[in-house]
Short mmCIF file of C-alpha atoms in Angstrom, two decimals:
data_model
loop_
_atom_site.label_atom_id
_atom_site.label_comp_id
_atom_site.label_asym_id
_atom_site.label_seq_id
_atom_site.Cartn_x
_atom_site.Cartn_y
_atom_site.Cartn_z
CA MET A 459 139.77 116.20 104.71
CA SER A 460 137.04 117.69 102.54
CA GLY A 461 135.59 117.51 99.06
CA HIS A 462 135.32 120.16 96.38
CA THR A 463 133.69 120.03 92.97
CA ASP A 464 133.50 122.66 90.24
CA ASN A 465 131.40 121.89 87.15
CA SER A 466 130.02 124.12 84.43
CA ILE A 467 128.16 124.10 81.14
CA THR A 468 127.06 126.67 78.58
CA ILE A 469 123.37 126.83 77.74
CA ASP A 470 122.33 128.44 74.44
CA ALA A 471 119.38 130.37 75.83
CA PRO A 472 118.64 133.83 77.27
CA LEU A 473 119.76 134.49 80.84
CA ASP A 474 116.22 135.17 82.07
CA LEU A 475 115.03 131.79 80.79
CA VAL A 476 117.99 129.90 82.28
CA TRP A 477 117.63 131.74 85.60
CA ASN A 478 113.86 131.26 85.82
CA ILE A 479 113.86 127.56 84.93
CA THR A 480 116.80 126.57 87.13
CA ASN A 481 115.46 128.52 90.11
CA ASP A 482 111.89 127.19 89.91
CA LEU A 483 112.26 124.76 92.81
CA GLU A 484 108.79 123.30 92.53
CA ASN A 485 109.60 122.23 88.95
CA TRP A 486 112.92 120.52 89.80
CA PRO A 487 111.45 116.99 89.54
CA SER A 488 110.75 117.79 85.85
CA LEU A 489 114.14 119.44 85.33
CA PHE A 490 116.47 116.99 87.13
CA SER A 491 116.23 113.26 86.53
CA GLU A 492 117.30 112.40 90.08
CA TYR A 493 114.60 114.20 92.12
CA ALA A 494 111.25 112.56 92.80
CA SER A 495 109.81 115.49 94.74
CA VAL A 496 110.42 118.92 96.23
CA GLU A 497 108.47 120.18 99.23
CA VAL A 498 108.81 123.87 100.07
CA LEU A 499 108.86 124.19 103.87
CA SER A 500 109.24 127.95 104.23
CA ARG A 501 110.15 131.15 102.45
CA GLU A 502 111.77 134.03 104.32
CA GLY A 503 112.82 136.94 102.12
CA ASP A 504 114.78 135.45 99.22
CA THR A 505 115.62 132.25 101.12
CA THR A 506 113.63 129.07 100.60
CA THR A 507 113.88 126.05 102.90
CA PHE A 508 112.81 122.87 101.16
CA ARG A 509 112.94 119.07 101.28
CA LEU A 510 114.39 117.22 98.31
CA THR A 511 113.58 113.54 97.84
CA MET A 512 115.43 111.46 95.28
CA HIS A 513 114.19 108.51 93.28
CA PRO A 514 115.22 105.19 94.91
CA ASP A 515 118.86 104.25 94.32
CA GLU A 516 120.00 100.91 92.88
CA SER A 517 119.49 99.24 96.27
CA GLY A 518 116.01 100.74 96.70
CA LYS A 519 117.01 103.34 99.31
CA VAL A 520 115.29 106.73 99.06
CA TRP A 521 117.49 109.67 100.07
CA SER A 522 115.89 112.87 101.35
CA TRP A 523 117.20 116.00 103.04
CA VAL A 524 116.35 119.61 103.86
CA SER A 525 118.29 122.45 102.26
CA GLU A 526 118.03 126.20 102.14
CA ARG A 527 118.69 128.20 99.00
CA THR A 528 119.10 131.93 98.43
CA PRO A 529 119.17 133.33 94.89
CA ASP A 530 120.72 136.74 94.22
CA ARG A 531 119.46 137.78 90.79
CA GLU A 532 121.50 140.99 90.73
CA ARG A 533 124.78 139.11 91.31
CA ARG A 534 123.60 136.11 89.23
CA THR A 535 124.44 133.70 92.01
CA VAL A 536 122.66 131.25 94.26
CA THR A 537 124.00 129.99 97.57
CA ALA A 538 122.66 126.87 99.24
CA ARG A 539 123.45 124.59 102.11
CA ARG A 540 122.09 121.41 103.56
CA VAL A 541 120.22 121.96 106.81
CA GLU A 542 119.71 118.22 107.38
CA THR A 543 123.19 117.08 106.48
CA GLY A 544 122.70 113.29 106.61
CA PRO A 545 126.08 111.65 105.87
CA PHE A 546 127.71 115.05 105.24
CA ALA A 547 129.44 117.02 107.98
CA HIS A 548 128.53 120.00 105.79
CA MET A 549 127.47 120.72 102.21
CA ASN A 550 127.66 124.21 100.73
CA ILE A 551 126.74 124.94 97.12
CA ARG A 552 127.19 128.00 94.91
CA TRP A 553 125.63 128.41 91.46
CA GLU A 554 126.91 131.15 89.16
CA TYR A 555 125.45 132.40 85.89
CA GLU A 556 127.42 134.40 83.32
CA GLU A 557 126.21 135.67 79.96
CA THR A 558 128.64 134.86 77.15
CA PRO A 559 128.41 135.13 73.33
CA ALA A 560 127.66 131.36 73.26
CA GLY A 561 124.91 131.53 75.87
CA VAL A 562 124.71 131.35 79.64
CA HIS A 563 127.68 129.78 81.40
CA MET A 564 126.23 128.01 84.47
CA ARG A 565 128.68 126.87 87.15
CA TRP A 566 128.07 124.71 90.23
CA VAL A 567 130.67 124.71 93.02
CA GLN A 568 130.18 122.35 95.95
CA ASP A 569 132.27 122.24 99.12
CA PHE A 570 131.57 119.46 101.59
CA ALA A 571 132.95 116.93 104.01
CA MET A 572 131.64 113.48 104.82
CA LYS A 573 131.06 112.47 108.43
CA PRO A 574 133.56 109.92 109.80
CA ASP A 575 130.80 107.28 110.00
CA ALA A 576 129.42 107.99 106.49
CA PRO A 577 129.18 104.98 104.17
CA VAL A 578 131.58 106.69 101.69
CA ASP A 579 134.56 109.01 101.98
CA ASP A 580 135.24 112.47 100.54
CA ASP A 581 137.08 111.10 97.48
CA TRP A 582 134.22 108.75 96.56
CA MET A 583 131.64 111.52 97.01
CA THR A 584 133.73 113.98 94.96
CA ALA A 585 133.83 111.54 92.04
CA ASN A 586 130.11 110.80 92.43
CA ILE A 587 129.11 114.49 92.52
CA ASN A 588 131.34 115.29 89.53
CA ARG A 589 129.83 112.44 87.49
CA ASN A 590 126.27 113.27 88.48
CA SER A 591 126.69 117.05 88.02
CA ARG A 592 127.87 116.56 84.45
CA THR A 593 124.89 114.29 83.73
CA GLN A 594 122.34 116.66 85.30
CA MET A 595 123.86 119.77 83.70
CA ALA A 596 123.69 118.21 80.23
CA LEU A 597 120.08 117.22 80.82
CA ILE A 598 119.22 120.71 82.09
CA ARG A 599 121.01 122.32 79.12
CA ASP A 600 119.06 120.16 76.68
CA ARG A 601 115.72 120.89 78.36
CA ILE A 602 116.31 124.65 78.54
CA GLU A 603 117.58 124.86 74.97
CA GLN A 604 114.45 122.99 73.84
CA ALA A 605 112.30 125.46 75.80
CA ALA A 606 114.19 128.36 74.20
CA ARG A 607 113.56 126.94 70.71
CA GLU A 608 109.86 126.57 71.49
CA ARG A 609 109.65 130.21 72.63
CA ARG A 610 111.36 131.70 69.57
CA PRO A 611 108.88 133.30 67.20
CA ALA A 612 108.40 131.59 63.88
CA PRO A 613 109.96 133.41 60.93
CA VAL A 614 107.58 135.60 58.96
CA LEU A 615 107.30 134.45 55.38
CA SER A 616 106.49 137.00 52.71
CA ASP A 617 104.78 136.31 49.42
#
C-alpha cells in the first residue's frame, strides 16, 4: 500500500515573488509554522541537501530528517525526497507553480509509503499530510500576499 496527496492553492502575487519566497530554504522557519530550523548540509548544482527540524509535537517529540530538493525554475517545478526516511519507506514530493489570471497556482504532490513498523499507517499519514498541507499552504499564501502588498508602490497623488 502507499499514500498519495495532492493539494493546491492560488496565491495573489507575482510568480517571481512566490517562487523566491517558497524556495528560500533558510527562511522556511519564518514561512512554515511547523519548522523550528533548517540546516543546509550541501549544495551540488541546483540540488540542496538539508535537515529539517520541526517544533515539538503534542507529546514533546521533536521530528527531524534530511531531504534533498531540486528546483527547476524553467519548468516551474521542484522535486524533493527524504534521504533520511524515518518512519517512511519513501517520501517523494513535487511542487508545481502555474501563473493564472488569479495569481500563482501552487500545487504540492506527495507520494509515500510508511514502513511496516511505523507508528501510523498510510491512511493515517495521508489524512495528516492533507490536513497539514492545507494549513501550511493557507499560511504561506497569506504571508506571500502580505509581502506582495508591501512591495507594491504607493499610488501617486496629484494636486
